[in-house]
Short mmCIF file of C-alpha atoms in Angstrom, two decimals:
data_model
loop_
_atom_site.label_atom_id
_atom_site.label_comp_id
_atom_site.label_asym_id
_atom_site.label_seq_id
_atom_site.Cartn_x
_atom_site.Cartn_y
_atom_site.Cartn_z
CA ILE A 1 80.19 13.21 -9.75
CA VAL A 2 77.61 11.44 -11.72
CA GLY A 3 74.05 12.35 -10.67
CA GLU A 4 75.00 15.60 -8.86
CA ALA A 5 74.28 19.11 -10.12
CA SER A 6 77.03 21.55 -10.82
CA ARG A 7 75.17 24.42 -9.24
CA THR A 8 73.74 24.27 -5.68
CA ASP A 9 70.64 26.30 -6.66
CA LEU A 10 69.42 23.64 -8.95
CA ALA A 11 67.95 20.29 -8.06
CA PRO A 12 70.18 17.23 -8.58
CA HIS A 13 69.94 15.61 -11.94
CA PRO A 14 69.37 11.90 -11.76
CA ALA A 15 72.06 9.65 -13.07
CA LYS A 16 69.47 7.62 -14.98
CA SER A 17 65.70 7.52 -15.65
CA PHE A 18 63.61 6.34 -12.76
CA TRP A 19 60.96 4.73 -14.92
CA ARG A 20 61.55 2.19 -17.60
CA SER A 21 61.55 3.69 -21.07
CA LYS A 22 61.95 0.25 -22.57
CA LEU A 23 60.28 -3.14 -21.76
CA ASP A 24 62.56 -6.16 -21.51
CA SER A 25 59.70 -8.84 -21.40
CA GLY A 26 57.74 -9.83 -24.52
CA ALA A 27 54.96 -11.44 -22.48
CA LEU A 28 51.49 -10.14 -23.35
CA TRP A 29 50.35 -9.09 -19.85
CA ASN A 30 53.67 -7.32 -19.12
CA ILE A 31 53.38 -5.40 -22.39
CA ILE A 32 49.88 -4.17 -21.63
CA GLN A 33 50.71 -3.21 -18.11
CA TYR A 34 53.71 -1.37 -19.34
CA MET A 35 51.53 0.56 -21.70
CA MET A 36 49.14 1.38 -18.90
CA ASP A 37 52.05 2.50 -16.64
CA ARG A 38 53.22 4.98 -19.29
CA GLN A 39 49.70 6.25 -19.86
CA TYR A 40 49.26 6.99 -16.20
CA ASN A 41 52.73 8.39 -15.63
CA PRO A 42 52.27 11.94 -14.27
CA ILE A 43 55.60 12.98 -15.58
CA LEU A 44 54.87 11.83 -19.14
CA ARG A 45 51.38 13.24 -18.84
CA PRO A 46 51.44 16.23 -16.44
CA HIS A 47 47.72 16.95 -16.74
CA LEU A 48 47.14 13.82 -14.61
CA ALA A 49 48.13 15.73 -11.55
CA GLU A 50 45.18 17.97 -11.97
CA ASN A 51 42.62 15.45 -13.33
CA PRO A 52 43.66 11.92 -12.78
CA SER A 53 40.32 10.71 -13.84
CA SER A 54 40.70 12.02 -17.29
CA VAL A 55 42.60 8.95 -18.47
CA SER A 56 40.46 6.33 -20.20
CA TYR A 57 42.56 3.22 -20.90
CA LYS A 58 41.94 2.03 -24.36
CA THR A 59 44.36 0.28 -26.70
CA GLU A 60 44.08 -1.22 -30.06
CA MET A 61 43.54 -4.51 -28.26
CA SER A 62 40.21 -3.34 -26.82
CA LYS A 63 36.95 -3.82 -28.75
CA ARG A 64 33.83 -2.42 -27.31
CA THR A 65 30.46 -1.88 -28.83
CA GLY A 66 28.02 0.29 -26.87
CA ASP A 67 27.81 -0.97 -23.35
CA ARG A 68 28.86 -4.60 -24.21
CA CYS A 69 32.41 -5.81 -24.39
CA PHE A 70 33.25 -8.37 -27.08
CA PRO A 71 36.14 -10.85 -27.36
CA ASN A 72 39.05 -9.54 -29.26
CA TYR A 73 40.37 -12.36 -31.50
CA GLU A 74 42.89 -10.13 -33.22
CA ILE A 75 45.00 -10.38 -30.14
CA ASN A 76 45.79 -13.97 -31.07
CA ASN A 77 48.51 -12.78 -33.37
CA THR A 78 50.44 -11.29 -30.32
CA MET A 79 50.99 -14.70 -28.80
CA PRO A 80 52.95 -17.22 -30.88
CA ASP A 81 51.63 -20.21 -28.85
CA TYR A 82 48.03 -19.11 -28.76
CA ALA A 83 46.80 -22.07 -30.74
CA LYS A 84 48.28 -24.51 -28.20
CA LEU A 85 46.77 -22.84 -25.09
CA PRO A 86 44.00 -24.52 -23.05
CA ILE A 87 40.50 -23.14 -23.96
CA GLN A 88 40.17 -21.39 -20.55
CA MET A 89 43.45 -19.52 -21.13
CA LYS A 90 42.35 -18.55 -24.64
CA ASN A 91 39.20 -17.08 -23.18
CA VAL A 92 41.30 -15.02 -20.77
CA VAL A 93 43.49 -13.62 -23.58
CA THR A 94 40.53 -12.58 -25.74
CA THR A 95 38.38 -11.09 -22.98
CA MET A 96 40.74 -9.69 -20.43
CA HIS A 97 40.11 -6.05 -21.59
CA CYS A 98 36.53 -6.39 -20.42
CA ARG A 99 35.83 -5.37 -16.74
CA ASP A 100 32.48 -3.58 -16.93
CA TYR A 101 29.57 -6.02 -16.60
CA LEU A 102 25.85 -5.48 -15.98
CA LEU A 103 24.53 -6.23 -12.50
CA ILE A 104 21.74 -8.86 -12.85
CA ILE A 105 20.96 -9.08 -9.10
CA ASP A 106 21.85 -6.09 -6.89
CA PRO A 107 20.75 -6.29 -3.13
CA LEU A 108 19.80 -2.85 -1.93
CA ASP A 109 19.20 -3.55 1.79
CA VAL A 110 22.51 -5.04 2.86
CA CYS A 111 23.70 -1.67 4.18
CA ASP A 112 22.57 1.94 4.48
CA ALA A 113 24.93 3.51 2.03
CA GLN A 114 24.30 7.01 3.38
CA ALA A 115 24.66 6.24 7.14
CA LYS A 116 28.04 5.99 8.91
CA LYS A 117 26.24 5.30 12.23
CA GLY A 118 25.05 1.73 12.20
CA ALA A 119 27.34 0.64 9.43
CA PRO A 120 28.48 -3.00 9.75
CA THR A 121 31.78 -3.78 11.52
CA LEU A 122 32.38 -6.56 9.06
CA LEU A 123 31.02 -7.22 5.63
CA MET A 124 31.54 -10.80 4.40
CA ALA A 125 31.86 -11.07 0.63
CA ILE A 126 31.92 -14.74 -0.24
CA LYS A 127 32.80 -16.02 -3.73
CA THR A 128 30.54 -18.87 -4.89
CA GLN A 129 29.03 -20.35 -7.87
CA THR A 130 25.34 -20.63 -8.82
CA ALA A 131 25.12 -24.43 -8.26
CA ASN A 132 26.69 -24.25 -4.82
CA PHE A 133 23.33 -24.08 -2.90
CA GLU A 134 24.56 -26.45 -0.19
CA ASN A 135 27.66 -24.49 0.59
CA ARG A 136 25.64 -21.22 0.90
CA GLU A 137 23.11 -22.92 3.09
CA ALA A 138 25.88 -24.21 5.40
CA ILE A 139 27.40 -20.68 5.62
CA TRP A 140 23.97 -19.13 6.45
CA GLU A 141 23.63 -21.54 9.29
CA THR A 142 27.20 -21.59 10.63
CA TRP A 143 29.89 -18.99 10.32
CA GLY A 144 28.30 -16.54 7.92
CA ARG A 145 25.20 -15.41 9.83
CA SER A 146 24.12 -11.85 9.26
CA GLY A 147 23.14 -9.49 12.10
CA ASN A 148 24.50 -8.73 15.59
CA ILE A 149 27.16 -11.32 16.38
CA LYS A 150 28.66 -11.83 19.81
CA THR A 151 32.45 -11.75 19.91
CA LEU A 152 34.43 -14.11 22.13
CA GLY A 153 34.80 -11.10 24.50
CA GLY A 154 30.98 -10.84 24.73
CA ARG A 155 30.57 -7.64 22.66
CA GLN A 156 27.88 -7.31 19.96
CA ARG A 157 29.12 -6.35 16.45
CA LEU A 158 27.04 -5.91 13.29
CA VAL A 159 27.94 -8.34 10.52
CA ARG A 160 26.47 -8.37 6.95
CA ARG A 161 26.96 -11.03 4.25
CA VAL A 162 26.89 -11.03 0.43
CA PHE A 163 27.58 -13.81 -2.03
CA LEU A 164 29.48 -12.83 -5.29
CA LEU A 165 28.44 -14.74 -8.41
CA GLY A 166 28.68 -14.76 -12.27
CA LYS A 167 26.00 -16.43 -14.23
CA SER A 168 25.37 -20.05 -15.18
CA LYS A 169 24.32 -21.40 -18.54
CA ASP A 170 21.79 -23.67 -16.76
CA LEU A 171 18.48 -21.78 -16.80
CA HIS A 172 16.94 -24.02 -14.07
CA ILE A 173 19.78 -23.17 -11.67
CA GLU A 174 19.42 -19.46 -12.48
CA GLU A 175 15.79 -19.59 -11.57
CA LYS A 176 16.57 -21.23 -8.28
CA LEU A 177 19.17 -18.50 -7.56
CA HIS A 178 16.65 -15.72 -8.18
CA LEU A 179 14.29 -17.40 -5.66
CA GLU A 180 17.13 -17.72 -3.19
CA SER A 181 17.96 -14.00 -3.65
CA GLU A 182 14.39 -12.99 -3.08
CA LYS A 183 14.35 -15.01 0.17
CA TYR A 184 17.72 -13.88 1.66
CA GLY A 185 18.62 -10.65 -0.13
CA ASP A 186 22.34 -11.42 -0.12
CA VAL A 187 23.16 -12.28 -3.77
CA ILE A 188 25.21 -10.04 -6.04
CA GLN A 189 25.28 -11.42 -9.59
CA TRP A 190 27.02 -10.03 -12.65
CA ASP A 191 26.52 -10.77 -16.32
CA PHE A 192 29.66 -12.90 -16.98
CA VAL A 193 30.14 -16.65 -17.11
CA ASP A 194 31.36 -17.97 -13.73
CA THR A 195 34.70 -19.59 -14.24
CA PHE A 196 37.91 -19.94 -12.21
CA PHE A 197 39.74 -17.35 -14.25
CA ASN A 198 36.85 -14.88 -13.89
CA LEU A 199 37.31 -14.72 -10.07
CA THR A 200 39.30 -11.53 -10.54
CA LEU A 201 36.38 -9.88 -12.01
CA LYS A 202 34.43 -10.55 -8.75
CA ASP A 203 37.08 -8.56 -6.93
CA VAL A 204 37.10 -5.41 -9.10
CA LEU A 205 33.34 -5.45 -9.41
CA PHE A 206 32.71 -6.02 -5.74
CA TRP A 207 35.07 -3.00 -4.95
CA ASP A 208 32.80 -0.88 -7.15
CA TRP A 209 29.58 -2.27 -5.55
CA PHE A 210 31.05 -1.75 -2.08
CA SER A 211 31.87 1.90 -2.85
CA ARG A 212 28.24 2.59 -3.77
CA ARG A 213 26.21 0.33 -1.61
CA CYS A 214 28.19 -0.30 1.63
CA PRO A 215 30.89 2.39 1.73
CA HIS A 216 31.04 2.72 5.53
CA ALA A 217 31.66 -0.94 6.50
CA ARG A 218 34.71 -0.91 8.64
CA PHE A 219 36.22 -4.23 7.57
CA ILE A 220 35.73 -6.83 4.80
CA PHE A 221 36.21 -10.54 4.80
CA LYS A 222 36.60 -11.85 1.27
CA GLY A 223 36.69 -15.64 1.00
CA ASP A 224 35.55 -18.86 -0.77
CA ASP A 225 32.40 -20.85 -0.04
CA ASP A 226 34.43 -23.96 1.13
CA VAL A 227 36.15 -22.39 4.13
CA PHE A 228 35.17 -22.37 7.79
CA VAL A 229 35.65 -19.05 9.76
CA ARG A 230 35.59 -18.51 13.48
CA THR A 231 33.65 -15.28 13.06
CA PRO A 232 33.54 -14.37 16.78
CA ALA A 233 37.37 -14.78 16.94
CA VAL A 234 37.79 -12.75 13.79
CA LEU A 235 35.63 -9.91 15.27
CA ASP A 236 37.79 -9.94 18.35
CA TYR A 237 40.97 -9.79 16.19
CA LEU A 238 40.10 -6.82 14.05
CA LEU A 239 42.73 -4.12 14.23
CA ALA A 240 42.33 -0.42 14.54
CA GLU A 241 44.53 0.46 11.63
CA GLU A 242 42.94 2.42 8.75
CA THR A 243 44.69 0.44 6.03
CA PHE A 244 45.68 -3.18 6.52
CA VAL A 245 45.17 -6.64 4.99
CA VAL A 246 45.67 -9.97 6.86
CA GLY A 247 45.75 -13.47 5.66
CA ASP A 248 48.05 -16.39 4.70
CA VAL A 249 50.64 -14.46 2.80
CA ILE A 250 52.46 -16.25 -0.03
CA SER A 251 55.88 -14.70 -1.12
CA ASN A 252 58.30 -15.19 -3.98
CA ALA A 253 55.75 -17.43 -5.89
CA ALA A 254 56.44 -18.17 -9.47
CA PRO A 255 53.81 -18.83 -12.26
CA ILE A 256 52.98 -22.45 -12.78
CA ARG A 257 54.06 -23.45 -16.33
CA SER A 258 52.47 -26.85 -16.37
CA ASN A 259 49.46 -26.69 -18.53
CA GLY A 260 47.76 -29.59 -16.72
CA THR A 261 46.86 -27.42 -13.78
CA LYS A 262 44.10 -24.87 -13.37
CA TYR A 263 46.75 -22.26 -12.27
CA TYR A 264 48.62 -22.57 -15.54
CA ILE A 265 50.11 -19.29 -16.86
CA PRO A 266 52.25 -19.54 -20.05
CA GLU A 267 55.49 -17.64 -20.34
CA SER A 268 54.16 -15.88 -23.42
CA PHE A 269 51.47 -14.33 -21.13
CA TYR A 270 53.34 -13.36 -17.98
CA LYS A 271 57.03 -13.28 -16.97
CA GLY A 272 58.49 -12.58 -13.63
CA LEU A 273 57.68 -13.64 -9.99
CA TYR A 274 54.35 -12.83 -8.40
CA PRO A 275 54.19 -10.04 -5.67
CA SER A 276 53.39 -11.18 -2.19
CA TYR A 277 49.72 -11.91 -1.85
CA PRO A 278 47.32 -13.33 0.72
CA GLY A 279 45.92 -16.72 -0.29
CA GLY A 280 42.41 -16.45 -1.69
CA GLY A 281 40.76 -18.88 0.62
CA GLY A 282 40.05 -15.94 2.93
CA VAL A 283 41.47 -12.49 3.50
CA LEU A 284 40.61 -9.66 5.88
CA TYR A 285 41.06 -6.03 5.00
CA SER A 286 39.85 -2.63 6.06
CA GLY A 287 36.97 -0.80 4.26
CA SER A 288 39.17 2.15 3.61
CA LEU A 289 41.63 -0.06 1.72
CA ALA A 290 38.81 -1.43 -0.37
CA HIS A 291 38.10 2.17 -1.63
CA ARG A 292 41.83 2.48 -2.51
CA LEU A 293 41.80 -0.91 -4.25
CA LEU A 294 38.96 0.32 -6.43
CA VAL A 295 41.05 3.29 -7.66
CA VAL A 296 44.27 1.49 -8.19
CA SER A 297 42.65 -1.60 -9.95
CA GLN A 298 41.82 0.85 -12.81
CA ARG A 299 45.57 1.09 -13.41
CA VAL A 300 46.40 -2.65 -13.04
CA HIS A 301 45.46 -4.84 -16.08
CA LEU A 302 43.25 -7.77 -15.08
CA PHE A 303 45.21 -10.93 -14.30
CA PRO A 304 43.45 -14.33 -14.31
CA ILE A 305 44.48 -15.54 -10.83
CA ASP A 306 42.50 -13.35 -8.28
CA ASP A 307 44.90 -13.90 -5.38
CA VAL A 308 47.83 -12.69 -7.47
CA TYR A 309 45.87 -9.70 -8.76
CA LEU A 310 45.11 -8.50 -5.32
CA GLY A 311 48.90 -8.77 -4.50
CA MET A 312 49.58 -6.65 -7.69
CA CYS A 313 47.07 -3.91 -6.58
CA LEU A 314 48.60 -3.91 -2.94
CA GLN A 315 52.08 -3.64 -4.37
CA ARG A 316 50.95 -0.50 -6.33
CA LEU A 317 49.54 1.03 -3.15
CA GLY A 318 52.61 0.21 -1.09
CA VAL A 319 50.56 -1.87 1.23
CA TYR A 320 52.21 -5.09 2.62
CA PRO A 321 49.86 -7.90 3.65
CA ILE A 322 50.31 -9.28 7.21
CA ASP A 323 50.89 -12.95 7.45
CA HIS A 324 48.82 -14.52 10.17
CA PRO A 325 49.33 -18.27 10.95
CA ALA A 326 45.80 -18.71 12.08
CA PHE A 327 44.60 -18.33 8.37
CA LEU A 328 45.09 -21.96 7.28
CA THR A 329 44.25 -21.63 3.56
CA PHE A 330 46.22 -24.80 2.97
CA ASP A 331 44.62 -26.62 5.90
CA PHE A 332 46.65 -27.80 8.91
CA PRO A 333 50.24 -28.86 8.22
CA LYS A 334 50.34 -32.61 7.43
CA ASP A 335 53.77 -33.06 9.08
CA GLU A 336 52.56 -31.64 12.38
CA PRO A 337 50.31 -33.60 14.93
CA LYS A 338 46.95 -31.99 15.35
CA GLU A 339 46.12 -31.40 18.99
CA PRO A 340 42.49 -31.87 20.22
CA CYS A 341 41.81 -28.13 20.74
CA ALA A 342 43.48 -27.04 17.48
CA ASN A 343 40.29 -25.76 15.82
CA HIS A 344 39.95 -23.31 18.78
CA THR A 345 43.14 -21.60 17.68
CA ILE A 346 42.26 -20.87 14.08
CA LEU A 347 40.68 -17.84 12.39
CA LEU A 348 40.05 -19.70 9.03
CA VAL A 349 40.59 -23.12 7.68
CA HIS A 350 40.29 -24.30 4.05
CA LYS A 351 38.92 -26.63 2.58
CA ARG A 352 35.76 -27.70 4.39
CA SER A 353 32.57 -29.29 3.19
CA PRO A 354 29.07 -28.17 4.26
CA ALA A 355 28.84 -31.13 6.72
CA GLU A 356 32.23 -30.24 8.11
CA MET A 357 31.21 -26.65 8.64
CA PHE A 358 28.30 -27.76 10.95
CA GLN A 359 30.72 -30.00 12.70
CA LEU A 360 33.27 -27.28 13.23
CA LEU A 361 30.59 -24.83 14.42
CA ASN A 362 29.46 -27.29 17.14
CA GLU A 363 33.11 -27.93 18.15
CA THR A 364 34.22 -24.34 18.37
CA SER A 365 31.10 -23.17 20.07
CA THR A 366 31.87 -25.31 23.06
CA PRO A 367 34.43 -24.12 25.75
CA ASN A 368 38.01 -24.70 25.00
CA PHE A 369 38.83 -26.95 27.99
CA LEU A 370 42.37 -27.59 29.21
CA ARG A 371 44.54 -29.57 26.84
CA PRO A 372 45.17 -33.15 27.93
CA THR A 373 48.38 -33.65 29.83
CA GLY A 374 51.30 -34.69 27.62
CA THR A 375 49.58 -33.56 24.32
CA PRO A 376 52.40 -32.20 22.04
CA ILE A 377 52.01 -28.65 20.85
CA THR A 378 54.07 -27.43 17.85
CA MET A 379 55.96 -24.24 17.44
CA LYS A 380 53.39 -23.15 14.90
CA MET A 381 50.61 -23.66 17.36
CA ARG A 382 52.55 -21.74 20.11
CA LYS A 383 52.75 -18.84 17.69
CA ILE A 384 49.02 -18.97 16.84
CA ASN A 385 47.99 -19.14 20.56
CA PHE A 386 50.35 -16.19 21.33
CA MET A 387 48.99 -14.03 18.58
CA LEU A 388 45.40 -14.72 19.50
CA THR A 389 46.09 -13.87 23.10
CA LEU A 390 47.47 -10.48 22.03
CA SER A 391 44.33 -9.84 19.98
#
């Protein structure tokens, strides 16, 4: 019988190899990831079992000089349609080997890195851009307050907040950001230009910062600066599991091939469906998972869409994100009537302006009175209310 051993004292011989010795796809990202997989394969490289940190991923596509990483324009030859790509995608292709960037602003007093006792229950890591002062101000004054926050159940839990930024080419804005950092002490800034396709860098660099500066935080909320979060409800919801991730999970998504959108990924760059991933408007995961994400991210090549990259890392860890209907990263469904108390049933909603954040804080801070008689409630809302009751 194929796949069975002829002697019982020997282990069965597999009918075929259980890792791919040949790559079917010719897409650039798939090729690079395949090379990384082979480099980290403990069967092909047995010494990894004893010293997994001994691998340093470098290919002929990487070009580094000292501590600075430079664009690699030789890689242009590996993509037949490179000349036709949008400029932002060209920048991704030539710099995606770079993932180590200097910290320009590093807040030291967010957490006590050495003390487990007194560590925050929740660390909020909010992706923002240097010019978005109004968004950050609204977050300071509404859902992103730092300190002891009262849950809906009346308990006090410690919350800390940081903003994740790249740099701006506008020197005046940079000066204002440094003044803001001195006042609030919550800005983390790295030495890369802040663009949409650089959001993945904020994830991998934040995981490294977290491991050094706030390693004992129990939970992390990672989100955008244009969402509204019911922080007391989130604190009540937090689970006891050591490894979990919760959000608005997107499954079986395919790359968008239309080059008129900001999510455009050409077929020459990536082939295949995306793994399941939580939408990037906001996601909640455990601190212990963040440490594991830091490690596994060293073995997953950077991908320009941050939500998808998180899904790729989770897939490598064998961690499946939990879909929670109270994470509305695409806002309330347009085909369902919105009941008056709907905002009392959410954990997060996207997108909201600074003015809307203040409005939502006032609304959700008032008691959730009985729903008016006859107001229709959808099946989705029933599910939300049921899950929040359980939490």
